[in-house]
Short mmCIF file of C-alpha atoms in Angstrom, two decimals:
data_model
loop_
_atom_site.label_atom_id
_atom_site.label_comp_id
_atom_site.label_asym_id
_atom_site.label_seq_id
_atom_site.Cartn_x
_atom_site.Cartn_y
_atom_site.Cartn_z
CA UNK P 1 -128.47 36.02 59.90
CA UNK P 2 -129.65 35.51 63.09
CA UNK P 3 -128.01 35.08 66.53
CA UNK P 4 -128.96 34.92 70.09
CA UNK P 5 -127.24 33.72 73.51
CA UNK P 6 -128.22 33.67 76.79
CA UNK P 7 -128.07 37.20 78.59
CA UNK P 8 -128.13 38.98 75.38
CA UNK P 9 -130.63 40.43 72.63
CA UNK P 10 -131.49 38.81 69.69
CA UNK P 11 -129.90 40.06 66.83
CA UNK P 12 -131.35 39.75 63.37
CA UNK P 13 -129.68 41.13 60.82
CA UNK P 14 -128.60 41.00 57.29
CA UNK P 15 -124.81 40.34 55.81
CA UNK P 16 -122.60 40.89 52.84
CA UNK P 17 -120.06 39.18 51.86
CA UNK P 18 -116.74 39.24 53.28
CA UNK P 19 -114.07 37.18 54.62
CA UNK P 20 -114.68 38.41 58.27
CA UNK P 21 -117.83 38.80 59.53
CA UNK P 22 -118.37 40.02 63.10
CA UNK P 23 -121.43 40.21 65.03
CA UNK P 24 -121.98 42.15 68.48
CA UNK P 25 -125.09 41.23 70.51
CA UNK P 26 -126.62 43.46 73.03
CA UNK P 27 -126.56 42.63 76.66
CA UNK P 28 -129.93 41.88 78.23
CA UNK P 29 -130.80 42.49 81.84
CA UNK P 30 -133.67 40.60 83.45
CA UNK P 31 -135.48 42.29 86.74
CA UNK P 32 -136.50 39.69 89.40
CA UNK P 33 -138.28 40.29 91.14
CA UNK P 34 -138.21 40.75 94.96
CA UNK P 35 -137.15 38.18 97.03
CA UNK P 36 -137.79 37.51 100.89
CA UNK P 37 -136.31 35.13 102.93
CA UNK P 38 -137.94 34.02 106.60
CA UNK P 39 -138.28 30.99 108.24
CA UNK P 40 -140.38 28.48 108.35
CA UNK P 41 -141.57 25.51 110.24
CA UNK P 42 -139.98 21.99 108.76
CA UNK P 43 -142.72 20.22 107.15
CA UNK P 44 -142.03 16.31 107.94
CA UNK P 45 -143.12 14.54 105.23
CA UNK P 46 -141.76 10.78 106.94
CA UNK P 47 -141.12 9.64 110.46
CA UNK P 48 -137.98 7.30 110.27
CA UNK P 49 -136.19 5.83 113.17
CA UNK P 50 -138.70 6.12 115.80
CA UNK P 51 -138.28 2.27 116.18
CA UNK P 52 -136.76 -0.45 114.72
CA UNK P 53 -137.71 -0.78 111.05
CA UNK P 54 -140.74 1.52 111.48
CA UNK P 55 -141.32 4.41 109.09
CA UNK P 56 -144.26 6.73 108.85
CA UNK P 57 -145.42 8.65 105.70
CA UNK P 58 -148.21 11.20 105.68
CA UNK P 59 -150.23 12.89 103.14
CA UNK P 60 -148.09 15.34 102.23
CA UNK P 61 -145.55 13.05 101.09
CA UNK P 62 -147.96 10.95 98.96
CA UNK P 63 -148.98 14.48 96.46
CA UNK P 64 -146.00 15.30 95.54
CA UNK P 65 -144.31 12.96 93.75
CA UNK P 66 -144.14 12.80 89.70
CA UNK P 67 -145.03 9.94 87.79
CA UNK P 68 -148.55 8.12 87.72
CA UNK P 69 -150.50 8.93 90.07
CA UNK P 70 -151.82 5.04 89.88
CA UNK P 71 -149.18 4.02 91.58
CA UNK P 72 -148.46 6.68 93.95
CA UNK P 73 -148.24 4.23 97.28
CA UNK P 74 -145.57 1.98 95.30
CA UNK P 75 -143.82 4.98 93.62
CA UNK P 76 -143.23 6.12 97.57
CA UNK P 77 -142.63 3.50 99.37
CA UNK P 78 -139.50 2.15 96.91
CA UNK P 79 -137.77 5.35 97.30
CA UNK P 80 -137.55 4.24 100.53
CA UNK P 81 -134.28 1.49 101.96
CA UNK P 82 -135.14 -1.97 102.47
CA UNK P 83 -138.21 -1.61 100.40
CA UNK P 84 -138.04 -3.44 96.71
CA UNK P 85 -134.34 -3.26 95.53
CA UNK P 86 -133.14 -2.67 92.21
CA UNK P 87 -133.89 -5.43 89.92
CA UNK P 88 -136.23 -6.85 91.79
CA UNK P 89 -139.61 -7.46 91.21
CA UNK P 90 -142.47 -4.67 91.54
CA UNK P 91 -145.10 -7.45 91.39
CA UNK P 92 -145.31 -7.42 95.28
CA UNK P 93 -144.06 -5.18 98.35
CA UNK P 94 -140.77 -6.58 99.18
CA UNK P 95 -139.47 -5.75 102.17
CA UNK P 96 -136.35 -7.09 103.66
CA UNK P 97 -135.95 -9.42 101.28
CA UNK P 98 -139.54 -11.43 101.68
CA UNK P 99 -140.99 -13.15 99.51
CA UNK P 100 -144.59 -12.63 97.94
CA UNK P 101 -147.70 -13.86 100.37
CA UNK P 102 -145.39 -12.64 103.27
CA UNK P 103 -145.73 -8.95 103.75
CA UNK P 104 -149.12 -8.02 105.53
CA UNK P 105 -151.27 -5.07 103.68
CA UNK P 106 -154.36 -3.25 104.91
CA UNK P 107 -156.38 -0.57 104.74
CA UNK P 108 -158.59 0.93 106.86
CA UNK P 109 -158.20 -2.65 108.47
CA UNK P 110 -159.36 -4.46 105.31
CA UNK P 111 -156.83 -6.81 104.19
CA UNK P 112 -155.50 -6.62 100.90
CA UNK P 113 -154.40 -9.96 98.99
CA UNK P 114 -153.21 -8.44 96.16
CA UNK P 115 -152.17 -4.61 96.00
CA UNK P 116 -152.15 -4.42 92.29
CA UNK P 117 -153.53 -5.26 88.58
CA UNK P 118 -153.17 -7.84 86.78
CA UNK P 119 -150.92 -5.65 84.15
CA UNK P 120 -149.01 -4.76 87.31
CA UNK P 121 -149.78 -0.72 86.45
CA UNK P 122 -152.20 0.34 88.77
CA UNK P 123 -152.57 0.37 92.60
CA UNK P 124 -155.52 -1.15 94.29
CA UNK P 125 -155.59 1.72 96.15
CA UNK P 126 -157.11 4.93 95.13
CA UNK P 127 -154.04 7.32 96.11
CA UNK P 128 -157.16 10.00 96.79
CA UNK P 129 -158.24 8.01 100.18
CA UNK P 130 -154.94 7.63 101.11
CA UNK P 131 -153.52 10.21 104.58
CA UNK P 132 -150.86 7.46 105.78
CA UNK P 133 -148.62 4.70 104.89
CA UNK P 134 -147.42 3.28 108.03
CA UNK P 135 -144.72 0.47 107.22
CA UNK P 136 -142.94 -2.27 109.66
CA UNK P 137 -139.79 -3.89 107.81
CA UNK P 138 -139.50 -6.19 110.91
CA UNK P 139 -139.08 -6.29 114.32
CA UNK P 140 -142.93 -4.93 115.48
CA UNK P 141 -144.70 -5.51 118.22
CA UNK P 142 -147.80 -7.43 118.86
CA UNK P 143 -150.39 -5.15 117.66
CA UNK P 144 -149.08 -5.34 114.12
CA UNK P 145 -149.15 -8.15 111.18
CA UNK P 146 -150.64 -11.36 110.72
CA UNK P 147 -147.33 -12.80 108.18
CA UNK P 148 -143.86 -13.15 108.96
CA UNK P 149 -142.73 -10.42 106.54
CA UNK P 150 -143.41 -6.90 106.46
CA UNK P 151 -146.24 -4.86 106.77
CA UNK P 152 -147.87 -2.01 105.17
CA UNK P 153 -150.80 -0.17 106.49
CA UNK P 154 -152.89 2.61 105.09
CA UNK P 155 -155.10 4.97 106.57
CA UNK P 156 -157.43 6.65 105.09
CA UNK P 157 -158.98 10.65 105.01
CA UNK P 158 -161.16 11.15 107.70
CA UNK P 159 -163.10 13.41 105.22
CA UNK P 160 -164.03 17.46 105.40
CA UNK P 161 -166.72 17.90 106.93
CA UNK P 162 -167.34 21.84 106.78
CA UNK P 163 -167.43 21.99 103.41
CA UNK P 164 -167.82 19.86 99.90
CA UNK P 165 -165.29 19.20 97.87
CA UNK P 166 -164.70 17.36 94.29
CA UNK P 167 -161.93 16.47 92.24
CA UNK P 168 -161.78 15.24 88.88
CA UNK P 169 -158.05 14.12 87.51
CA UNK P 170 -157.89 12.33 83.73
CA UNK P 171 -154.38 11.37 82.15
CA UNK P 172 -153.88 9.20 78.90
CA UNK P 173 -155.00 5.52 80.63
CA UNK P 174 -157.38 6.32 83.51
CA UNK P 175 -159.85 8.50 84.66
CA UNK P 176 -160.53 9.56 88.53
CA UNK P 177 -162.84 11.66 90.65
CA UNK P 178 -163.41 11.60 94.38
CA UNK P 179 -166.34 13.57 96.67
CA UNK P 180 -166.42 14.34 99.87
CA UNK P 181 -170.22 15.31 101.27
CA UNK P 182 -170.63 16.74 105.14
CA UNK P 183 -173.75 15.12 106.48
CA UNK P 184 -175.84 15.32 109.65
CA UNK P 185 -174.88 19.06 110.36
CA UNK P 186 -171.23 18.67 110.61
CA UNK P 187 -171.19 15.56 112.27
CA UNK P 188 -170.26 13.04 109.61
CA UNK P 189 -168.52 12.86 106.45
CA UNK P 190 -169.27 10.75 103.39
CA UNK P 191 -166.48 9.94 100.74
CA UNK P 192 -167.19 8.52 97.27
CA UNK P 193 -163.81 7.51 95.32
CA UNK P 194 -163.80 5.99 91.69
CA UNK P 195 -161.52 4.89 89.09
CA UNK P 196 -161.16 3.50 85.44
CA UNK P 197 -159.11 3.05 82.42
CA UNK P 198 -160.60 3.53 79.47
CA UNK P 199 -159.98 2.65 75.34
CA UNK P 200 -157.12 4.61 73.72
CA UNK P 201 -157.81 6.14 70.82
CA UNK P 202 -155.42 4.65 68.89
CA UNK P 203 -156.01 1.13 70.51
CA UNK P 204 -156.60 -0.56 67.36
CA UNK P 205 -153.06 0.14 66.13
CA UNK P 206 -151.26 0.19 69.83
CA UNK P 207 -152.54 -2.77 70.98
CA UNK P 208 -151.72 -5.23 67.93
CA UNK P 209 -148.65 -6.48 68.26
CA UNK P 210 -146.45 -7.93 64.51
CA UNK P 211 -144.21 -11.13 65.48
CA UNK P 212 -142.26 -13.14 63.26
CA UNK P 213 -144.93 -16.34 63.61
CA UNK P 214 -148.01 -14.03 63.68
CA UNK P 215 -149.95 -11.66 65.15
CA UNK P 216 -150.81 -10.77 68.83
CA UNK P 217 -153.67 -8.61 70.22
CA UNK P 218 -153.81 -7.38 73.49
CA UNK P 219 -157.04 -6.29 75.64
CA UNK P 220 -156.56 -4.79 79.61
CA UNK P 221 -159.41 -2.82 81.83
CA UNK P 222 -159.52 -1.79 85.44
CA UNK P 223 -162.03 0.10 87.58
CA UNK P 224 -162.20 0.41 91.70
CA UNK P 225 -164.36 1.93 93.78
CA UNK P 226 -163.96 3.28 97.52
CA UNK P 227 -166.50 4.16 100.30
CA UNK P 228 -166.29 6.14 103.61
CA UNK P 229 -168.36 7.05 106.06
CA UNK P 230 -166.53 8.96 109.57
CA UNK P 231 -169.00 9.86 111.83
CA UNK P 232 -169.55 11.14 115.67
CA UNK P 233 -171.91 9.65 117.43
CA UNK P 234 -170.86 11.59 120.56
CA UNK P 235 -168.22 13.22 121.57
CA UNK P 236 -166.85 10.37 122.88
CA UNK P 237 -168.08 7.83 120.32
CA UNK P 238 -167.14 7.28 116.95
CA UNK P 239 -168.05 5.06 114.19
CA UNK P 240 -166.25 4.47 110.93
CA UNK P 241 -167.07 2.21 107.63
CA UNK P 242 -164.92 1.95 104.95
CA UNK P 243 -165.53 0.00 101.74
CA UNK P 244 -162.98 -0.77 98.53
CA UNK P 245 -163.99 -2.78 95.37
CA UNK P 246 -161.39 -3.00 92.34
CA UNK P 247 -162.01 -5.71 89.40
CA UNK P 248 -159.46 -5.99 85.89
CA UNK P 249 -158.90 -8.21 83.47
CA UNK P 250 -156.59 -9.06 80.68
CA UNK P 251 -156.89 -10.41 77.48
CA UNK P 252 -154.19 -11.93 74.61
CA UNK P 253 -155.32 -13.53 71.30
CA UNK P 254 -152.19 -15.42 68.91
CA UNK P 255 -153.34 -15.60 65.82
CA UNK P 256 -151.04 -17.27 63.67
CA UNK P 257 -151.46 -18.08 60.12
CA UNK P 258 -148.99 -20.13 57.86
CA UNK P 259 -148.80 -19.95 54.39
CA UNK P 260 -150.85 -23.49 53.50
CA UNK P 261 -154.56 -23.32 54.82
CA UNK P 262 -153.02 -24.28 58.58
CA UNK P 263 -153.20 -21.92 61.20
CA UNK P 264 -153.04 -21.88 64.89
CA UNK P 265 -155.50 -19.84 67.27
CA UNK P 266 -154.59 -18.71 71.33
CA UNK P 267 -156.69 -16.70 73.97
CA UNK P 268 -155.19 -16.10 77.35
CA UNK P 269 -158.11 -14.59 79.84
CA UNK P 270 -156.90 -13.40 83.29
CA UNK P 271 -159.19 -11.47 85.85
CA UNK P 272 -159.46 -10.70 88.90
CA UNK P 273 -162.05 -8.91 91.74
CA UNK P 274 -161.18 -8.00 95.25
CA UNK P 275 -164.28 -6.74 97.41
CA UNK P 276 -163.53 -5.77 101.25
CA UNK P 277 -164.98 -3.27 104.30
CA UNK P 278 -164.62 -2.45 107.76
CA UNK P 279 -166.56 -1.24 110.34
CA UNK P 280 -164.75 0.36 113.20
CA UNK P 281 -165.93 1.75 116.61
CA UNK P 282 -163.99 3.48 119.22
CA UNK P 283 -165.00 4.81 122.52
CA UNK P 284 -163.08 6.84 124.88
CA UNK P 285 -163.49 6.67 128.79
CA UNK P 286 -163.44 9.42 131.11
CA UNK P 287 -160.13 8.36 132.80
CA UNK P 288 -158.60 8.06 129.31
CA UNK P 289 -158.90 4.27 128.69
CA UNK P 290 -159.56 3.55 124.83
CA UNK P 291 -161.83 0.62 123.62
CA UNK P 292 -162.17 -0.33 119.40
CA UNK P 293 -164.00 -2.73 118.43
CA UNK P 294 -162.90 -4.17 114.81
CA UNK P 295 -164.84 -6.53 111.71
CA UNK P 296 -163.99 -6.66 108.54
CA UNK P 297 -163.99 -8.64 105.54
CA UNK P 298 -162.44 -9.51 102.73
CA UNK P 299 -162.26 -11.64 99.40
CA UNK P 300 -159.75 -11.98 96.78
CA UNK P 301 -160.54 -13.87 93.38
CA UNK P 302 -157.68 -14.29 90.32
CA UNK P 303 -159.14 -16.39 87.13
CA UNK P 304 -157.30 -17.51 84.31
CA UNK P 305 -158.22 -19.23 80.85
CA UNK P 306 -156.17 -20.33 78.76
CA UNK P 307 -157.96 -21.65 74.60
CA UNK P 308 -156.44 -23.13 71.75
CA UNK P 309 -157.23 -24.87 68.64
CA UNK P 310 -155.37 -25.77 65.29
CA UNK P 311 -157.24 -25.61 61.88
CA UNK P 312 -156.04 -27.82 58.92
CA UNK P 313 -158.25 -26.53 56.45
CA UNK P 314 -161.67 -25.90 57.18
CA UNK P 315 -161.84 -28.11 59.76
CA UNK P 316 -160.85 -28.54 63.48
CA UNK P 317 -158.11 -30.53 64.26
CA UNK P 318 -157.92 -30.54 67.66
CA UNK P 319 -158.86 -28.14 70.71
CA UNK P 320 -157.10 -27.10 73.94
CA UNK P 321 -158.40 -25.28 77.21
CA UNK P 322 -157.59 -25.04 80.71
CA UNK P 323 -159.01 -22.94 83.66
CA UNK P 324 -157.86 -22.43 87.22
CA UNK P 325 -159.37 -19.91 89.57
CA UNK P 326 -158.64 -19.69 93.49
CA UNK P 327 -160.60 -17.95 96.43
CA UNK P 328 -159.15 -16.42 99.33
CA UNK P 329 -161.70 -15.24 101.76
CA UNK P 330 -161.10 -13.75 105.47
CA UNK P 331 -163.41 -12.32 108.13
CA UNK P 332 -161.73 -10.64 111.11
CA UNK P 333 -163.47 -9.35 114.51
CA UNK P 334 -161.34 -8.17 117.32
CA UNK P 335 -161.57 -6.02 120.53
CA UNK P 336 -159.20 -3.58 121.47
CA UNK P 337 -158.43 -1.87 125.28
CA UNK P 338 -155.78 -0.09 126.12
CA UNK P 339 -155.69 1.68 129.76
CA UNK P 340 -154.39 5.41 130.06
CA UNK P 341 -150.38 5.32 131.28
CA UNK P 342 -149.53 5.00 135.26
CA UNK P 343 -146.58 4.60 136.69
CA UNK P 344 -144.67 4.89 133.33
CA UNK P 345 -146.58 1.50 132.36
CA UNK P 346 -149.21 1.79 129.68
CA UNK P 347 -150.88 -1.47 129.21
CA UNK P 348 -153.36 -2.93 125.98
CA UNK P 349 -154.79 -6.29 125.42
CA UNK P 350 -157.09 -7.60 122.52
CA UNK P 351 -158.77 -10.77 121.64
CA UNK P 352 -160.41 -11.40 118.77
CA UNK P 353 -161.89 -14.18 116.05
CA UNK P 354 -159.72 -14.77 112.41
CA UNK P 355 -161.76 -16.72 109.93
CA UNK P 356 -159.79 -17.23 106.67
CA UNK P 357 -160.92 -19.90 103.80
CA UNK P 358 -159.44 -20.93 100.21
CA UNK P 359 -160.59 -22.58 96.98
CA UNK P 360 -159.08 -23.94 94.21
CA UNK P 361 -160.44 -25.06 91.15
CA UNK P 362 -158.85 -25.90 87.93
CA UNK P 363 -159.81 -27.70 84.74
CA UNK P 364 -157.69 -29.26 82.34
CA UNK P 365 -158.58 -31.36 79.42
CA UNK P 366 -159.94 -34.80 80.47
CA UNK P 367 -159.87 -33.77 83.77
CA UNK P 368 -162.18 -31.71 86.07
CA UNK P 369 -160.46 -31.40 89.97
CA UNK P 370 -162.28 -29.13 92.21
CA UNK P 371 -160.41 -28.73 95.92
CA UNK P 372 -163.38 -28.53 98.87
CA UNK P 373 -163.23 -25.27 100.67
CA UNK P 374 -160.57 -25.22 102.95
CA UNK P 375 -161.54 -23.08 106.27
CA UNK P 376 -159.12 -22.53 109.19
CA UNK P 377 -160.17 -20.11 112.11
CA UNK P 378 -158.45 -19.17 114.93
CA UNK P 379 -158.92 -17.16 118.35
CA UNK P 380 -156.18 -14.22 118.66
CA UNK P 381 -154.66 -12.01 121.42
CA UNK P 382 -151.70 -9.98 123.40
CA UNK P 383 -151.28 -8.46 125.93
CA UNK P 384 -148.45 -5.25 125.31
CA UNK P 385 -146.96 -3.05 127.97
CA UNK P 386 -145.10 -0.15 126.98
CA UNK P 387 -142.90 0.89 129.93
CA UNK P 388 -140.95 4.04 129.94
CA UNK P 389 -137.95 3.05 132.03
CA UNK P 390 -136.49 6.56 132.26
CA UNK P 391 -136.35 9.77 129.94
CA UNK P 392 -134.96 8.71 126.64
CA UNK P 393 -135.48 4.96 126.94
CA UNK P 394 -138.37 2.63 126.70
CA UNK P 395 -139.22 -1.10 126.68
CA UNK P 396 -141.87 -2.75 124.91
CA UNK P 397 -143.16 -6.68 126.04
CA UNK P 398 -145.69 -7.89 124.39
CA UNK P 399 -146.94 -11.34 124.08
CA UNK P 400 -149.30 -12.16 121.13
CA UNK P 401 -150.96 -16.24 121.17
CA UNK P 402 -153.01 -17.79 118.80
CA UNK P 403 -155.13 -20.79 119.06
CA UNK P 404 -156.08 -23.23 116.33
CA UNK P 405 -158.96 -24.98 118.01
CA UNK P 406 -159.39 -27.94 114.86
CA UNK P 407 -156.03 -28.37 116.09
CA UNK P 408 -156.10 -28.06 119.22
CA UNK P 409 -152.65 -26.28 119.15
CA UNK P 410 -151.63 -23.05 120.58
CA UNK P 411 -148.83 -20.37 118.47
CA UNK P 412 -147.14 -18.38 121.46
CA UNK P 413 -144.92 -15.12 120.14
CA UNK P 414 -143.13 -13.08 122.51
CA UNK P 415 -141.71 -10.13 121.72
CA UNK P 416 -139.29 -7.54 122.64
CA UNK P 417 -138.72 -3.90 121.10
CA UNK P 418 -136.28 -1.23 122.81
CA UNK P 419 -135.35 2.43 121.98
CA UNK P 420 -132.80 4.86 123.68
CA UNK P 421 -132.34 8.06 122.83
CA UNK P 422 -128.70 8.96 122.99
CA UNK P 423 -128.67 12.21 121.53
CA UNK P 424 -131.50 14.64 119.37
CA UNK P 425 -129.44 13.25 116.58
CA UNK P 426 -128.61 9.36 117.68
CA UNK P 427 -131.43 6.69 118.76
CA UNK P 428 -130.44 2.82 118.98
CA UNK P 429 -133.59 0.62 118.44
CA UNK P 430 -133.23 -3.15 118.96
CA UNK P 431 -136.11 -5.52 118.54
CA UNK P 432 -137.02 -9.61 119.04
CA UNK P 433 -139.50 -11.44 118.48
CA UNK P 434 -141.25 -14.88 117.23
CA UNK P 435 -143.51 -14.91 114.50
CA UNK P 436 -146.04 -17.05 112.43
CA UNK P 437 -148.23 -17.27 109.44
CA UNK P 438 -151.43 -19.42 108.70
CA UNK P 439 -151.44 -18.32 105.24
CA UNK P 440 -149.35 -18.82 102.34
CA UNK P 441 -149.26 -17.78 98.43
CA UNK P 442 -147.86 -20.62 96.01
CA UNK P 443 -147.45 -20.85 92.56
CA UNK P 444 -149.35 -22.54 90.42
CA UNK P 445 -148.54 -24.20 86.71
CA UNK P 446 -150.97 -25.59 84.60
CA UNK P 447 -150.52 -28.29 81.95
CA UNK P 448 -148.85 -25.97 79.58
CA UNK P 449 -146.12 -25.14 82.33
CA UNK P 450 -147.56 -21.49 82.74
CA UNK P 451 -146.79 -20.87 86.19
CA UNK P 452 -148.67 -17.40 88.15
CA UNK P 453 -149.22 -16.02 91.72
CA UNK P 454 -151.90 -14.09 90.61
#
């Protein structure tokens, strides 16, 4: 017999037979060992309630949380109120409520179109770039979005650039690594990041998939890439490029057979690329005045295929197929000043050039439709003053316009943010504003009555 409980010895013993047994176990102390208690600085790992619907995230935040590391941006955001409810879908960053194509997402200043896969599991963003997640539910000021809905920016490492460093991570669907390099003695730092799934080894047998009417086979890949180069050119200038390219696709085969020499054949084939970079300068005056200059690019491109044929016999009965891609391409150049605080007034002001263009081309049987590029560009600018009315309170008005010369129409959006400080524990933050978006995601359905946002 043997018995054991917690606190006590094991005891192994042997019995004979009788009608009462009774066993005594052993108690068994366990040393700790010493244990000091001091203070320590609070680590914030999120800035909430600055202003109205703002919340800040930093790295710290973004390394320890458990799950997949794929999705670590997603996985921390939704913890988060207002962002992507319960039973909702994870598809898109909903925030508030919007709906998909409405929420603005960057990084680095490189707009993203779509923030995920096609299989919805993994992140266009390699979590390994990532030092903040800065996030507007509503109510921001002029400096911030180019949609109606929320927005989302990350901010990527600046890069150590005293010393190398590598990191290698693998788990059972993906494989990552990310280097940093110092160059030009100390000066500059150069980032490589890279990502990519890779064939299971028991794929054969996972990915097949026994129905009732036959059999399905599944196929999914994804790989990204990320770029960064921070450098110095002076102690007052700096330059920064940043680069991100992620590509997937997806795969389905139906294969179904019936028990005559019939059988039906289906392949579903969805991918998708999205290439983007930035190139950022900033120069800082003497008197404190800041100056960035801003261009960046970016292009988004979702395909789907959809094939099918019936066989009676050994011959061909009849064939299906339809295609549909759509481009999304934007360029963006802008230039930033903002003049050091006087007076308790701080003011900024930017103008800048928006170039964004679409595509849509599908094919369905008998009929070939290809949409002509459609291009819209527009000039953009505000002007923001931040005034700090008295200790405690402060007033933002800002005043953002945007001019659609094809149409020779101009978008005015003022807007109004407020925060007073009642206590180190109470802060009201009010905010108003108008808002518009040149840019809009819709779903498509093909002949079949698919539908997608992809």
């Amino acid at each position: 017999l043997r018995g054991e409980h917690l606190g006590y010895r094991v005891q192994d013993t042997t019995l004979l037979p009788s009608t009462r047994l009774r066993v005594q176990l052993m108690a068994a102390p366990l040393s700790l060992a010493e244990v000091e208690i001091s203070d320590a600085p609070l680590i914030s790992v999120a800035r909430v309630g600055d202003r109205a619907g703002h919340m800040k995230l930093n790295d710290v935040s973004n390394s320890h949380l458990p799950g997949n590391n794929s999705n670590l941006i997603f996985n921390n955001l939704r913890m988060y109120p207002g962002i992507t409810a319960a039973g909702e879908s994870v598809s898109d960053y909903i925030i508030w409520g919007s709906y998909p194509g409405q929420n603005y997402i960057t990084f680095d200043g490189i707009t993203l179109f779509s923030s995920w896969g096609i299989n919805q599991e993994f992140g266009r963003v390699n979590p390994a770039l990532v030092k903040n997640v800065e996030v507007y539910k509503g109510g921001y000021q002029v400096p911030y979005g180019d949609r109606i809905g929320g927005v989302v920016m990350m901010e990527g490492r600046e890069g150590n650039r005293q010393r190398q460093e590598a990191d290698l991570q693998l788990t059972n669907q993906m494989a990552s690594g990310y280097v940093n390099v110092p160059l030009f003695q100390q000066k500059a730092s150069l980032q490589l990041a890279a990502r990519s799934t890779f064939a299971q080894t028991w794929q054969p047998f996972s990915d097949l998939q026994n129905t009732q009417v036959g059999d399905v086979f599944t196929k999914s890949n994804y790989r990204d890439v990320n770029v960064k180069l921070s450098a110095d050119l002076s102690p007052r200038d700096r330059l920064v490029f940043s680069f991100l390219g992620s590509g997937d696709f997806y795969a389905a085969t139906f294969d179904r057979r019936r028990r005559d020499t019939n059988s039906d054949n289906s392949v579903q084939l969805v991918t998708s690329s999205q290439v983007g970079s930035s190139l950022r300068y900033t120069r800082t005056w003497g008197k404190g005045g800041l100056t960035q200059v801003l261009a960046s690019q970016s292009r988004y491109l979702p395909t789907r295929t959809l094939s099918a044929f019936f066989l009676e016999g050994e011959m061909r009965a009849d064939r299906f197929q339809t295609q549909w891609s759509n481009t999304i391409d934007e360029q963006r150049v802008s230039v930033t000043h903002t003049l050091p605080s006087r007076g308790g007034h701080q003011l900024s002001a930017e103008v800048g050039f928006i170039g964004q263009a679409s595509k849509v081309d599908t094919e369905t049987p008998g009929r070939v439709r290809e949409r002509p590029d459609q291009f819209e560009g527009r000039v953009s600018g505000y002007l923001l003053d931040a005034i700090q009315i008295m200790p405690g309170w402060s007033l933002d008005l800002g005043l953002k316009a945007d001019v659609v010369p094809r149409r020779d129409t101009v978008f005015l959006q003022p807007r109004l943010t407020t925060t007073y400080s009642l206590s180190d524990q109470w802060r009201f933050n009010a905010a108003w504003g108008y808002y518009n978006q040149f840019l809009a995601l819709t779903p498509y359905t093909d002949a079949v009555g698919n539908q997608t946002e992809v």
